XYZ file of C-alpha atoms in Angstrom:
365
model
C 366.231 69.565 139.169
C 367.948 66.858 140.765
C 371.029 67.108 142.948
C 374.112 67.616 140.732
C 377.347 66.673 142.233
C 380.696 67.462 141.436
C 383.984 66.145 142.950
C 386.893 68.634 143.501
C 390.186 66.750 142.616
C 392.845 68.051 140.045
C 389.933 68.727 137.879
C 386.333 68.687 138.468
C 384.471 65.294 138.145
C 380.827 64.774 137.839
C 379.158 62.457 140.057
C 375.910 61.507 141.504
C 374.392 61.198 145.096
C 375.171 57.781 145.239
C 378.524 57.953 143.890
C 379.604 60.811 146.498
C 378.080 58.635 149.377
C 380.164 55.496 148.129
C 383.321 57.891 147.983
C 382.403 59.160 151.320
C 382.226 55.685 152.905
C 385.406 54.580 151.131
C 387.517 57.565 152.338
C 386.101 56.725 155.838
C 387.404 53.388 155.503
C 390.684 54.199 154.367
C 391.153 56.780 157.136
C 390.059 53.929 159.619
C 392.437 51.595 158.171
C 395.463 53.934 157.785
C 394.971 54.902 161.678
C 394.816 51.587 162.561
C 398.269 50.914 160.441
C 399.914 54.005 162.123
C 399.108 52.515 165.650
C 400.575 49.293 164.763
C 403.689 50.792 163.310
C 403.940 52.929 166.523
C 403.757 49.666 168.474
C 406.170 47.756 166.532
C 408.891 50.578 166.654
C 408.542 51.100 170.234
C 409.045 47.497 170.672
C 412.172 47.776 168.642
C 413.597 50.833 170.359
C 413.130 48.860 173.662
C 414.912 45.927 172.437
C 417.835 48.171 171.115
C 417.995 49.958 174.536
C 418.851 46.529 176.256
C 421.675 45.836 174.050
C 425.462 46.556 174.949
C 426.715 49.644 175.559
C 429.415 49.458 172.640
C 426.461 49.045 170.088
C 424.513 52.281 171.585
C 425.559 54.490 168.687
C 424.237 52.018 166.008
C 421.116 51.621 168.260
C 420.538 55.342 168.303
C 420.729 55.688 164.422
C 418.361 52.789 164.185
C 416.014 54.542 166.667
C 416.118 57.414 164.731
C 414.909 55.690 161.596
C 412.137 54.138 163.407
C 410.856 57.176 164.452
C 411.226 58.688 160.890
C 409.188 55.652 159.680
C 406.525 56.136 162.284
C 406.022 59.702 161.301
C 405.702 59.454 157.821
C 402.299 61.185 156.314
C 399.940 59.111 155.417
C 398.848 59.054 151.411
C 395.197 58.926 152.249
C 393.287 61.917 151.141
C 392.148 63.824 154.176
C 389.013 65.513 152.871
C 386.364 65.029 150.056
C 385.825 68.432 148.515
C 382.338 68.775 146.744
C 380.094 71.007 145.236
C 376.359 70.294 144.964
C 374.224 72.326 142.613
C 370.329 71.897 143.212
C 367.245 74.164 142.961
C 365.006 75.307 145.838
C 362.906 72.031 145.961
C 365.830 70.027 147.102
C 367.394 72.407 149.413
C 367.489 70.450 152.573
C 368.705 67.444 151.131
C 371.550 69.032 149.539
C 372.550 70.931 152.903
C 372.257 67.640 154.614
C 374.782 65.920 152.091
C 377.282 68.795 152.514
C 376.966 68.856 156.440
C 375.759 72.412 156.356
C 373.274 73.852 158.991
C 371.819 77.420 157.992
C 370.083 79.416 160.483
C 367.472 81.417 158.692
C 365.156 81.222 155.791
C 366.126 80.565 152.089
C 363.890 82.601 149.356
C 365.309 83.158 145.620
C 362.847 85.433 145.103
C 364.073 87.971 147.964
C 367.703 88.078 146.333
C 368.384 91.784 145.051
C 371.901 92.244 145.322
C 375.051 90.376 145.763
C 376.669 89.812 149.477
C 377.987 87.677 152.038
C 376.729 86.804 155.407
C 379.014 84.922 157.886
C 377.499 82.180 160.495
C 379.121 80.324 163.071
C 378.957 77.013 161.017
C 378.892 78.050 157.422
C 379.388 80.874 155.151
C 376.366 81.871 152.879
C 375.921 84.318 149.921
C 373.481 85.668 147.033
C 374.674 86.269 143.595
C 372.405 88.846 141.618
C 373.699 88.832 138.329
C 372.305 90.821 135.130
C 371.927 89.226 132.007
C 374.185 90.910 129.444
C 371.568 90.855 126.556
C 369.099 92.336 128.911
C 370.436 94.446 131.465
C 367.338 95.895 132.639
C 365.207 92.593 132.344
C 365.350 89.706 135.000
C 368.289 88.672 136.513
C 370.104 85.589 137.361
C 369.525 84.647 141.257
C 371.612 82.232 142.922
C 372.708 81.529 146.739
C 375.355 79.397 147.790
C 376.726 77.979 151.151
C 380.099 76.894 152.213
C 381.275 75.197 155.016
C 384.990 73.758 155.846
C 384.648 70.973 153.109
C 381.654 71.532 150.718
C 380.083 73.886 148.562
C 376.088 74.066 147.789
C 374.743 76.288 145.195
C 371.098 76.918 144.702
C 370.095 77.924 141.224
C 366.713 77.534 139.547
C 367.342 78.456 136.194
C 370.533 76.410 135.216
C 372.975 79.310 135.201
C 375.413 77.717 137.699
C 375.746 74.442 135.650
C 376.442 76.138 132.569
C 379.388 78.088 134.270
C 380.579 74.833 135.869
C 380.484 73.099 132.535
C 382.447 75.991 130.801
C 384.917 75.648 133.751
C 385.414 71.761 132.991
C 385.789 72.400 129.356
C 388.456 75.272 129.896
C 392.147 74.248 129.596
C 392.842 75.536 132.674
C 392.810 72.850 135.833
C 390.384 74.094 138.367
C 392.241 72.484 141.187
C 390.802 70.730 144.387
C 390.343 73.653 146.566
C 387.152 75.481 147.354
C 388.665 78.576 146.841
C 390.068 78.092 143.434
C 386.185 76.742 142.556
C 384.718 80.040 143.726
C 387.336 81.875 142.007
C 386.730 79.997 138.580
C 383.071 80.399 139.098
C 383.235 84.051 139.422
C 385.738 84.639 136.766
C 383.732 82.618 134.144
C 380.349 84.761 134.670
C 382.595 87.815 134.388
C 384.713 87.244 131.513
C 382.381 88.458 128.838
C 381.941 91.835 130.817
C 384.865 93.784 129.445
C 383.657 92.995 125.922
C 380.230 94.010 126.713
C 381.450 97.340 128.280
C 383.312 97.961 124.906
C 379.917 97.407 123.088
C 378.381 100.254 125.239
C 381.297 102.299 124.176
C 380.602 101.802 120.136
C 377.049 102.407 120.831
C 377.896 105.816 122.797
C 380.178 106.897 119.857
C 377.564 106.170 117.302
C 375.209 108.554 119.406
C 377.873 111.162 119.389
C 378.586 111.028 115.637
C 374.411 111.077 115.102
C 374.360 114.118 117.440
C 377.255 115.861 115.289
C 375.737 115.144 112.059
C 372.106 116.562 113.224
C 370.368 113.166 113.455
C 368.480 113.918 116.799
C 365.593 111.780 116.405
C 365.172 109.354 119.095
C 368.385 110.368 120.654
C 367.145 111.271 124.042
C 365.604 107.850 124.463
C 368.754 105.860 123.423
C 370.627 108.193 125.816
C 368.421 107.506 128.659
C 368.448 103.790 127.804
C 372.140 103.357 128.057
C 372.592 105.412 131.137
C 370.206 103.430 132.895
C 371.811 99.974 132.008
C 375.215 101.454 132.614
C 374.202 102.700 136.446
C 372.972 98.898 136.704
C 376.242 97.476 135.928
C 378.151 100.091 137.760
C 376.388 99.127 141.130
C 376.378 95.199 140.217
C 380.329 95.596 139.848
C 380.381 97.734 143.018
C 378.600 94.862 144.921
C 381.198 92.235 143.253
C 383.949 94.195 144.556
C 382.742 94.072 148.176
C 382.282 90.529 147.614
C 385.505 89.462 146.724
C 386.731 91.803 149.699
C 384.435 89.982 152.041
C 385.484 86.453 150.759
C 389.088 87.714 151.123
C 388.586 88.891 155.089
C 388.144 85.088 155.829
C 386.304 86.267 158.859
C 385.605 82.656 160.522
C 388.872 81.115 158.718
C 386.789 78.867 156.365
C 389.132 79.174 153.775
C 393.224 78.448 153.609
C 395.285 81.444 153.960
C 397.546 80.768 150.935
C 394.379 80.548 148.701
C 392.913 83.881 149.802
C 394.549 85.756 146.828
C 392.076 84.255 144.466
C 389.586 86.500 146.317
C 391.603 89.364 145.881
C 391.745 89.011 141.985
C 387.882 88.985 142.069
C 387.675 92.025 143.738
C 390.394 93.575 141.345
C 388.524 92.404 138.353
C 385.203 93.686 139.701
C 386.978 97.046 140.630
C 388.347 97.454 137.041
C 385.106 96.960 135.616
C 383.282 99.444 137.768
C 385.931 102.036 136.833
C 385.256 101.498 133.143
C 381.606 101.604 133.477
C 382.101 104.706 135.356
C 383.785 106.163 132.527
C 381.325 105.409 130.237
C 378.631 107.042 132.422
C 381.038 110.016 132.474
C 380.849 109.766 128.359
C 377.309 109.523 128.209
C 377.203 112.663 130.272
C 379.220 114.560 127.661
C 377.170 113.051 124.946
C 373.872 114.290 126.926
C 375.540 117.973 127.214
C 376.425 117.906 123.417
C 372.762 116.813 122.484
C 371.378 119.553 124.815
C 374.033 121.867 123.155
C 372.669 121.197 119.634
C 369.080 121.617 120.752
C 369.824 124.956 121.967
C 371.603 125.803 118.798
C 368.703 124.634 116.791
C 366.242 126.575 119.059
C 368.347 129.773 118.572
C 368.610 129.039 114.820
C 364.752 128.976 114.807
C 364.098 132.131 116.873
C 366.761 133.907 114.887
C 364.633 133.041 111.696
C 361.495 134.257 113.346
C 363.107 137.521 114.583
C 364.306 138.217 111.088
C 361.023 137.706 109.699
C 359.483 139.754 112.168
C 361.985 142.677 111.327
C 361.020 142.427 107.762
C 357.368 142.702 107.853
C 357.460 145.207 110.907
C 357.593 148.022 108.852
C 355.189 146.729 106.494
C 352.801 146.439 109.219
C 353.410 150.107 109.904
C 352.584 151.063 106.265
C 349.312 149.146 106.152
C 348.197 150.184 109.793
C 348.900 153.917 108.350
C 347.038 153.395 104.941
C 344.114 151.547 106.502
C 343.257 154.664 108.505
C 340.219 156.556 107.062
C 340.598 160.239 107.097
C 340.406 163.181 104.766
C 343.014 164.726 102.757
C 344.832 161.220 102.686
C 347.926 161.253 100.345
C 346.927 159.066 97.491
C 343.712 158.268 98.913
C 342.103 157.900 95.592
C 344.640 155.825 93.425
C 347.270 155.119 96.158
C 347.013 150.920 96.141
C 349.908 150.562 93.618
C 352.125 153.008 95.129
C 351.658 151.271 98.474
C 352.822 148.126 96.996
C 355.799 149.551 95.374
C 356.795 151.134 98.850
C 356.268 147.710 100.498
C 358.739 146.264 97.977
C 361.119 149.185 98.574
C 361.134 148.648 102.412
C 361.515 144.742 102.076
C 364.525 145.193 99.613
C 366.056 147.619 101.795
C 365.946 145.732 105.206
C 367.227 142.524 103.409
C 370.115 144.650 101.895
C 370.779 145.902 105.692
C 370.682 142.305 107.108
C 373.104 141.033 104.154
C 375.569 143.943 104.600
C 375.834 142.917 108.495
C 375.681 139.313 107.711
C 372.737 138.542 109.591
C 371.580 136.675 106.466
């Protein structure tokens, strides 16, 4: 991936490295020319003031008004843009070049494979951070991993899978003007990859509701695996939103004053959004816990029903076991020893009918 350059103006304008260097050179020349003009104006105004001071005393009031006018002219702010705010997006192969263009010096190693969570690290000359974003369609799969670096002028984003470019293109295509500040760009960037999370959590709610209906209708096959999968994914999302909440708070703290104080409210919005999403995921986790308890109750109810059935069968056949055991013994003078088989059958049927009648009367069957 080549280095992608985006100039932050009223809207984000895509450029190139060559275009960025040209704009930077032009801005430097314009600032130099404006400074020279201010010095010339100051010298000219001073000369006029000195001439006015040598005039007659009866014109002193008029001269004083002229002096004020000269000073106001000299103090007029320049219309030349002070700084060139730029966002560089690159991959790991072009990190040194991108950091050099942005004027950022980072003390440490940069390895995308080591990114495991969202964090912010403040150094003396720059602010750096990591983003570890789950894919909404495969929460437990591979994550989007990005690093970013911010100084007082520019932002560098390191991304190997093109996710950052897709987010920036979505920002450009949106109706809202992104603005020319780094704070608003970071706000828009974070909000754009969070804007589908609420709808995604709503899908989890529908899934859990369907599981609840399956349990109530005794469709219990595969329920345990489904509940475990949903719970794992929600735990991952809850942890991710917790990290994003701390991420926004750390940006809002502005430890080394890298950001303008009037724009820090954007980072507070990021933190609040992540906090609401985390609260929603925790609610869904509680819902899953209730569904799991309901499932375990249904399983216990089914086991109790099976045990009750086995108990009834055992109760019915226990007298028959006694009868067969009794008539299975061989000893002299036993009643009906010669022709007792039909009698035993009749006796067994009478016992079975009697036990069933008793169970029916006590509403056991």
